[in-house]
């Protein structure tokens, strides 16, 4: 996991192919974006350090699979710190009519527009 950008208001972990959408969604926001090429092993040390440095202990997990996959690992890493976690990923509902893969991503709110809307709500921007 490597730091892509640095800031202080919160931390977003972008996993795998969601990095580009996360970078577009976080433009202009005061956030640290961490990139993980894979979900495991979960880099608890880096996440903990980034959240501990942030002014707001907000962590957003943007994962290209079922929402909440890494929530337990993140919460364990931050167990002794007050924090909030927003887990973004695919929903449990099965989507059968969506067209191209981009439409599937958008239907789950994982495109830049959907991510930004959820970030704005969570961060109360």
Coordinates of N, CA, C and O in Angstrom, one line a residue:
X1 N 0.9 -1.2 0.0 CA 0.0 0.0 0.0 C 0.9 1.2 0.0 O 1.8 1.3 0.8
X2 N 0.6 2.2 -0.8 CA 1.5 3.4 -0.9 C 0.6 4.6 -0.8 O -0.5 4.6 -1.3
X3 N 1.2 5.7 -0.3 CA 0.5 6.9 -0.2 C 0.5 7.6 -1.6 O 1.5 7.8 -2.2
X4 N -0.7 7.9 -2.1 CA -0.8 8.6 -3.4 C -0.9 10.1 -3.2 O -0.3 10.8 -4.0
X5 N -1.6 10.5 -2.2 CA -1.7 12.0 -1.9 C -1.7 12.1 -0.4 O -2.0 11.2 0.3
X6 N -1.4 13.3 0.1 CA -1.5 13.5 1.5 C -2.3 14.7 1.9 O -2.3 15.7 1.2
X7 N -3.0 14.6 2.9 CA -3.9 15.7 3.4 C -4.2 15.3 4.9 O -3.6 14.5 5.5
X8 N -5.3 16.0 5.4 CA -5.5 15.8 6.8 C -7.0 15.5 7.2 O -7.2 15.1 8.4
X9 N -7.9 15.7 6.4 CA -9.3 15.5 6.8 C -9.8 14.1 7.0 O -10.9 13.9 7.6
X10 N -9.2 13.2 6.4 CA -9.6 11.8 6.5 C -8.8 10.9 5.5 O -7.9 11.5 4.9
X11 N -9.1 9.6 5.5 CA -8.3 8.7 4.7 C -9.2 7.8 3.9 O -10.2 7.4 4.3
X12 N -8.8 7.6 2.6 CA -9.5 6.7 1.7 C -8.5 5.7 1.3 O -7.4 6.0 0.8
X13 N -8.9 4.4 1.4 CA -8.1 3.3 0.9 C -8.8 2.9 -0.4 O -10.0 2.4 -0.4
X14 N -8.1 3.0 -1.5 CA -8.5 2.5 -2.9 C -7.9 1.2 -3.2 O -6.7 1.1 -3.2
X15 N -8.7 0.2 -3.4 CA -8.2 -1.1 -3.7 C -8.2 -1.4 -5.2 O -9.3 -1.3 -5.8
X16 N -7.1 -1.9 -5.7 CA -7.0 -2.4 -7.1 C -7.6 -1.4 -8.1 O -7.1 -0.2 -8.2
X17 N -8.5 -1.9 -8.9 CA -9.0 -1.1 -10.1 C -9.8 0.2 -9.7 O -10.2 0.9 -10.6
X18 N -10.1 0.4 -8.4 CA -10.9 1.6 -8.1 C -10.0 2.8 -7.9 O -10.5 3.9 -7.7
X19 N -8.7 2.7 -8.0 CA -7.8 3.9 -7.8 C -8.2 5.1 -8.7 O -8.3 6.2 -8.1
X20 N -8.3 4.9 -10.0 CA -8.6 6.0 -10.8 C -9.9 6.7 -10.5 O -10.0 7.9 -10.4
X21 N -10.9 5.9 -10.2 CA -12.2 6.5 -9.8 C -12.1 7.2 -8.5 O -12.7 8.3 -8.3
X22 N -11.4 6.7 -7.5 CA -11.2 7.3 -6.2 C -10.4 8.6 -6.4 O -10.8 9.6 -5.8
X23 N -9.4 8.6 -7.2 CA -8.6 9.9 -7.4 C -9.5 11.0 -8.0 O -9.4 12.1 -7.6
X24 N -10.3 10.6 -9.0 CA -11.2 11.6 -9.6 C -12.3 12.0 -8.5 O -12.6 13.2 -8.4
X25 N -12.8 11.1 -7.7 CA -13.8 11.4 -6.8 C -13.3 12.3 -5.6 O -14.1 13.1 -5.0
X26 N -12.0 12.2 -5.3 CA -11.5 13.0 -4.2 C -10.8 14.3 -4.6 O -10.3 15.0 -3.7
X27 N -10.8 14.6 -5.9 CA -10.3 15.9 -6.3 C -10.9 17.0 -5.5 O -12.1 17.2 -5.4
X28 N -10.0 17.9 -5.0 CA -10.4 19.1 -4.3 C -10.8 18.8 -2.8 O -11.1 19.7 -2.1
X29 N -10.8 17.5 -2.4 CA -11.1 17.2 -1.0 C -9.8 17.1 -0.2 O -8.8 16.6 -0.8
X30 N -9.8 17.4 1.0 CA -8.6 17.4 1.9 C -8.5 16.0 2.5 O -8.9 15.8 3.7
X31 N -8.1 15.0 1.7 CA -8.0 13.6 2.1 C -6.7 13.0 1.8 O -6.0 13.4 0.8
X32 N -6.3 12.0 2.5 CA -5.2 11.2 2.2 C -5.7 10.0 1.4 O -6.7 9.3 1.9
X33 N -5.2 9.6 0.3 CA -5.6 8.5 -0.5 C -4.4 7.5 -0.4 O -3.3 7.7 -0.8
X34 N -4.8 6.3 0.1 CA -3.8 5.1 0.1 C -4.3 4.2 -1.0 O -5.5 4.0 -1.2
X35 N -3.3 3.5 -1.6 CA -3.6 2.6 -2.7 C -3.1 1.2 -2.2 O -2.0 1.0 -1.8
X36 N -4.0 0.2 -2.4 CA -3.6 -1.2 -2.1 C -3.9 -2.0 -3.4 O -5.0 -2.0 -3.9
X37 N -2.8 -2.6 -3.9 CA -3.0 -3.4 -5.2 C -3.9 -4.6 -4.9 O -4.5 -5.1 -5.8
X38 N -3.8 -5.1 -3.7 CA -4.6 -6.3 -3.3 C -5.2 -6.0 -1.9 O -4.6 -5.2 -1.2
X39 N -6.2 -6.8 -1.6 CA -6.8 -6.6 -0.2 C -6.1 -7.3 0.9 O -6.1 -6.8 2.0
X40 N -5.4 -8.3 0.6 CA -4.6 -9.1 1.6 C -3.2 -9.2 1.1 O -3.0 -9.5 0.0
X41 N -2.3 -9.1 2.0 CA -2.5 -8.8 3.4 C -2.9 -7.3 3.6 O -2.5 -6.4 2.9
X42 N -3.8 -7.1 4.6 CA -4.3 -5.7 4.9 C -3.2 -5.0 5.6 O -2.6 -5.4 6.6
X43 N -2.8 -3.8 5.1 CA -1.7 -3.0 5.7 C -2.2 -2.2 6.8 O -2.4 -1.0 6.7
X44 N -2.4 -2.8 7.9 CA -2.9 -2.2 9.1 C -2.0 -1.0 9.6 O -2.5 0.0 10.1
X45 N -0.7 -1.2 9.5 CA 0.2 -0.2 10.0 C 0.1 1.1 9.3 O 0.0 2.2 9.9
X46 N 0.1 1.0 8.0 CA -0.1 2.2 7.1 C -1.4 2.9 7.3 O -1.5 4.1 7.5
X47 N -2.5 2.1 7.4 CA -3.8 2.7 7.6 C -3.9 3.4 9.0 O -4.4 4.5 9.1
X48 N -3.4 2.7 10.0 CA -3.4 3.3 11.3 C -2.6 4.6 11.4 O -3.1 5.6 12.0
X49 N -1.4 4.6 10.8 CA -0.6 5.8 10.8 C -1.3 7.0 10.1 O -1.3 8.1 10.6
X50 N -1.9 6.7 8.9 CA -2.6 7.7 8.2 C -3.8 8.3 8.9 O -4.0 9.5 9.0
X51 N -4.6 7.4 9.5 CA -5.8 7.9 10.3 C -5.4 8.6 11.5 O -5.9 9.6 11.9
X52 N -4.3 8.2 12.2 CA -3.8 8.8 13.4 C -3.3 10.3 13.1 O -3.5 11.2 13.9
X53 N -2.8 10.5 11.9 CA -2.3 11.8 11.5 C -3.4 12.7 11.0 O -3.2 14.0 11.0
X54 N -4.5 12.2 10.6 CA -5.6 13.0 10.1 C -6.3 13.8 11.2 O -6.4 13.4 12.3
X55 N -6.9 14.9 10.8 CA -7.6 15.8 11.7 C -8.9 15.1 12.1 O -9.4 15.2 13.2
X56 N -9.5 14.4 11.2 CA -10.8 13.7 11.4 C -10.5 12.2 11.3 O -9.9 11.8 10.3
X57 N -10.9 11.4 12.2 CA -10.6 9.9 12.1 C -11.6 9.2 11.2 O -12.2 8.2 11.7
X58 N -11.8 9.7 10.0 CA -12.7 9.0 9.1 C -11.9 8.2 8.1 O -10.9 8.6 7.5
X59 N -12.3 6.9 7.9 CA -11.7 6.0 7.0 C -12.7 5.5 6.0 O -13.8 5.1 6.4
X60 N -12.4 5.6 4.7 CA -13.3 5.1 3.7 C -12.6 4.0 3.0 O -11.4 4.2 2.6
X61 N -13.2 2.8 2.9 CA -12.7 1.7 2.2 C -13.4 1.6 0.8 O -14.6 1.4 0.8
X62 N -12.7 1.7 -0.3 CA -13.3 1.6 -1.6 C -12.7 0.3 -2.2 O -11.6 0.3 -2.7
X63 N -13.6 -0.7 -2.3 CA -13.1 -2.0 -2.7 C -14.0 -2.5 -3.9 O -15.2 -2.3 -3.9
X64 N -13.4 -3.2 -4.9 CA -14.1 -3.6 -6.0 C -14.9 -4.9 -5.9 O -15.2 -5.6 -6.8
X65 N -15.2 -5.3 -4.7 CA -16.0 -6.5 -4.4 C -16.9 -6.1 -3.3 O -17.2 -5.0 -3.0
X66 N -17.5 -7.1 -2.6 CA -18.5 -6.9 -1.6 C -18.2 -5.8 -0.6 O -17.1 -5.9 0.1
X67 N -19.0 -4.9 -0.4 CA -18.8 -3.8 0.5 C -18.7 -4.4 1.9 O -19.4 -5.3 2.3
X68 N -17.7 -3.9 2.6 CA -17.4 -4.4 4.0 C -16.4 -5.5 4.1 O -16.1 -6.0 5.2
X69 N -15.8 -5.9 3.0 CA -14.8 -7.0 3.0 C -13.7 -6.7 4.0 O -13.2 -7.6 4.7
X70 N -13.2 -5.5 4.0 CA -12.0 -5.2 4.8 C -12.4 -4.4 6.1 O -11.5 -4.0 6.8
X71 N -13.7 -4.3 6.4 CA -14.1 -3.5 7.5 C -13.6 -4.1 8.8 O -13.1 -3.3 9.7
X72 N -13.6 -5.4 9.0 CA -13.1 -6.0 10.3 C -11.6 -5.7 10.4 O -11.2 -5.4 11.5
X73 N -10.9 -5.9 9.4 CA -9.4 -5.7 9.4 C -9.1 -4.2 9.8 O -8.2 -3.9 10.6
X74 N -9.8 -3.3 9.2 CA -9.6 -1.9 9.4 C -10.0 -1.5 10.8 O -9.3 -0.8 11.5
X75 N -11.1 -2.0 11.3 CA -11.6 -1.7 12.7 C -10.6 -2.3 13.7 O -10.4 -1.7 14.7
X76 N -10.1 -3.4 13.4 CA -9.1 -4.0 14.3 C -7.8 -3.2 14.4 O -7.2 -2.9 15.4
X77 N -7.4 -2.7 13.2 CA -6.2 -1.8 13.2 C -6.4 -0.5 13.9 O -5.5 0.1 14.5
X78 N -7.6 0.0 14.0 CA -8.0 1.2 14.6 C -8.7 1.1 16.0 O -9.3 2.0 16.5
X79 N -8.6 -0.1 16.5 CA -9.5 -0.5 17.7 C -9.3 0.5 18.9 O -10.3 0.8 19.6
X80 N -8.1 1.0 19.1 CA -8.0 1.9 20.3 C -8.1 3.4 19.9 O -7.8 4.3 20.7
X81 N -8.5 3.7 18.6 CA -8.7 5.1 18.2 C -10.1 5.3 17.9 O -10.8 4.5 17.3
X82 N -10.7 6.4 18.3 CA -12.1 6.7 17.9 C -12.0 6.9 16.4 O -11.1 7.6 15.9
X83 N -13.0 6.3 15.7 CA -12.9 6.4 14.2 C -14.3 6.1 13.7 O -15.2 5.5 14.3
X84 N -14.5 6.5 12.4 CA -15.7 6.1 11.6 C -15.2 5.4 10.4 O -14.2 5.8 9.8
X85 N -15.9 4.4 9.9 CA -15.5 3.7 8.7 C -16.7 3.6 7.7 O -17.8 3.3 8.2
X86 N -16.5 4.0 6.5 CA -17.5 3.8 5.4 C -16.9 2.8 4.5 O -15.9 3.0 3.9
X87 N -17.6 1.7 4.3 CA -17.2 0.6 3.4 C -18.0 0.7 2.1 O -19.2 0.6 2.1
X88 N -17.3 0.9 1.1 CA -17.9 1.0 -0.3 C -17.4 -0.2 -1.1 O -16.2 -0.5 -1.1
X89 N -18.3 -0.7 -1.8 CA -18.1 -1.9 -2.7 C -19.4 -2.3 -3.3 O -20.3 -1.6 -3.3
X90 N -19.4 -3.5 -3.9 CA -20.6 -3.9 -4.5 C -21.6 -4.3 -3.5 O -21.3 -4.7 -2.4
X91 N -22.9 -4.2 -3.9 CA -23.9 -4.5 -3.0 C -24.2 -6.0 -3.0 O -23.7 -6.7 -3.9
X92 N -25.1 -6.5 -2.2 CA -25.4 -7.9 -2.2 C -26.4 -8.3 -3.3 O -26.5 -9.4 -3.7
X93 N -27.2 -7.3 -3.8 CA -28.1 -7.6 -4.8 C -27.4 -8.0 -6.1 O -26.3 -7.4 -6.5
X94 N -28.0 -8.9 -6.9 CA -27.4 -9.3 -8.1 C -27.9 -8.5 -9.2 O -29.1 -8.3 -9.4
X95 N -27.0 -7.8 -10.0 CA -27.4 -7.0 -11.1 C -27.3 -7.8 -12.4 O -26.2 -8.3 -12.7
X96 N -28.4 -8.0 -13.1 CA -28.3 -8.8 -14.3 C -28.4 -8.0 -15.6 O -28.1 -8.4 -16.7
X97 N -28.9 -6.8 -15.5 CA -29.1 -5.9 -16.7 C -28.4 -4.6 -16.5 O -29.0 -3.7 -16.0
X98 N -27.2 -4.6 -17.0 CA -26.4 -3.3 -16.8 C -25.6 -2.9 -18.0 O -25.1 -1.9 -18.0
X99 N -25.5 -3.8 -19.0 CA -24.7 -3.4 -20.2 C -23.2 -3.6 -20.0 O -22.8 -4.7 -19.6
X100 N -22.5 -2.6 -20.3 CA -21.0 -2.6 -20.2 C -20.5 -2.6 -18.7 O -21.3 -2.3 -17.8
X101 N -19.3 -3.0 -18.5 CA -18.8 -3.1 -17.2 C -18.8 -1.7 -16.5 O -19.0 -1.6 -15.3
X102 N -18.7 -0.6 -17.2 CA -18.7 0.7 -16.7 C -20.1 1.0 -16.0 O -20.2 1.6 -15.0
X103 N -21.1 0.5 -16.7 CA -22.5 0.6 -16.2 C -22.7 -0.2 -14.9 O -23.4 0.2 -14.0
X104 N -22.1 -1.4 -14.8 CA -22.1 -2.2 -13.6 C -21.4 -1.5 -12.5 O -22.0 -1.5 -11.4
X105 N -20.3 -0.9 -12.7 CA -19.6 -0.2 -11.7 C -20.4 1.0 -11.2 O -20.6 1.2 -10.0
X106 N -21.0 1.8 -12.1 CA -21.8 2.9 -11.8 C -23.1 2.5 -11.0 O -23.5 3.1 -10.1
X107 N -23.7 1.3 -11.4 CA -24.9 0.8 -10.7 C -24.6 0.5 -9.2 O -25.5 0.6 -8.4
X108 N -23.3 0.2 -8.9 CA -22.9 0.0 -7.5 C -22.4 1.2 -6.8 O -22.0 1.2 -5.7
X109 N -22.4 2.3 -7.6 CA -21.9 3.6 -7.0 C -20.4 3.6 -6.8 O -19.9 4.4 -6.0
X110 N -19.7 2.9 -7.7 CA -18.2 2.8 -7.6 C -17.5 3.6 -8.7 O -16.3 3.5 -8.8
X111 N -18.3 4.3 -9.5 CA -17.6 5.2 -10.4 C -17.3 6.5 -9.7 O -17.7 6.7 -8.5
X112 N -16.6 7.4 -10.3 CA -16.2 8.7 -9.7 C -17.4 9.5 -9.2 O -17.3 10.0 -8.0
X113 N -18.4 9.6 -9.9 CA -19.6 10.3 -9.5 C -20.3 9.7 -8.3 O -20.6 10.4 -7.3
X114 N -20.5 8.4 -8.3 CA -21.1 7.7 -7.2 C -20.2 7.8 -5.9 O -20.7 8.0 -4.8
X115 N -18.9 7.6 -6.1 CA -18.0 7.7 -5.0 C -18.0 9.1 -4.3 O -18.1 9.2 -3.1
X116 N -18.0 10.1 -5.2 CA -18.0 11.5 -4.7 C -19.3 11.8 -3.9 O -19.2 12.4 -2.8
X117 N -20.4 11.3 -4.4 CA -21.7 11.6 -3.7 C -21.6 10.9 -2.3 O -22.1 11.5 -1.3
X118 N -21.1 9.7 -2.2 CA -21.1 9.0 -0.9 C -20.0 9.6 0.0 O -20.2 9.7 1.2
X119 N -18.9 10.1 -0.6 CA -17.9 10.7 0.2 C -18.5 12.0 0.8 O -18.3 12.3 2.0
X120 N -19.1 12.8 0.0 CA -19.7 14.1 0.4 C -20.7 13.9 1.6 O -20.7 14.6 2.6
X121 N -21.5 12.9 1.4 CA -22.5 12.6 2.5 C -21.8 12.1 3.8 O -22.1 12.7 4.9
X122 N -20.8 11.2 3.7 CA -20.1 10.7 4.8 C -19.3 11.8 5.5 O -19.3 11.9 6.7
X123 N -18.6 12.6 4.7 CA -17.7 13.6 5.3 C -18.4 14.9 5.6 O -17.8 15.8 6.1
X124 N -19.7 15.0 5.2 CA -20.5 16.2 5.5 C -19.9 17.4 4.8 O -19.7 18.4 5.4
X125 N -19.4 17.2 3.6 CA -18.8 18.3 2.9 C -19.8 19.3 2.4 O -20.9 19.0 2.1

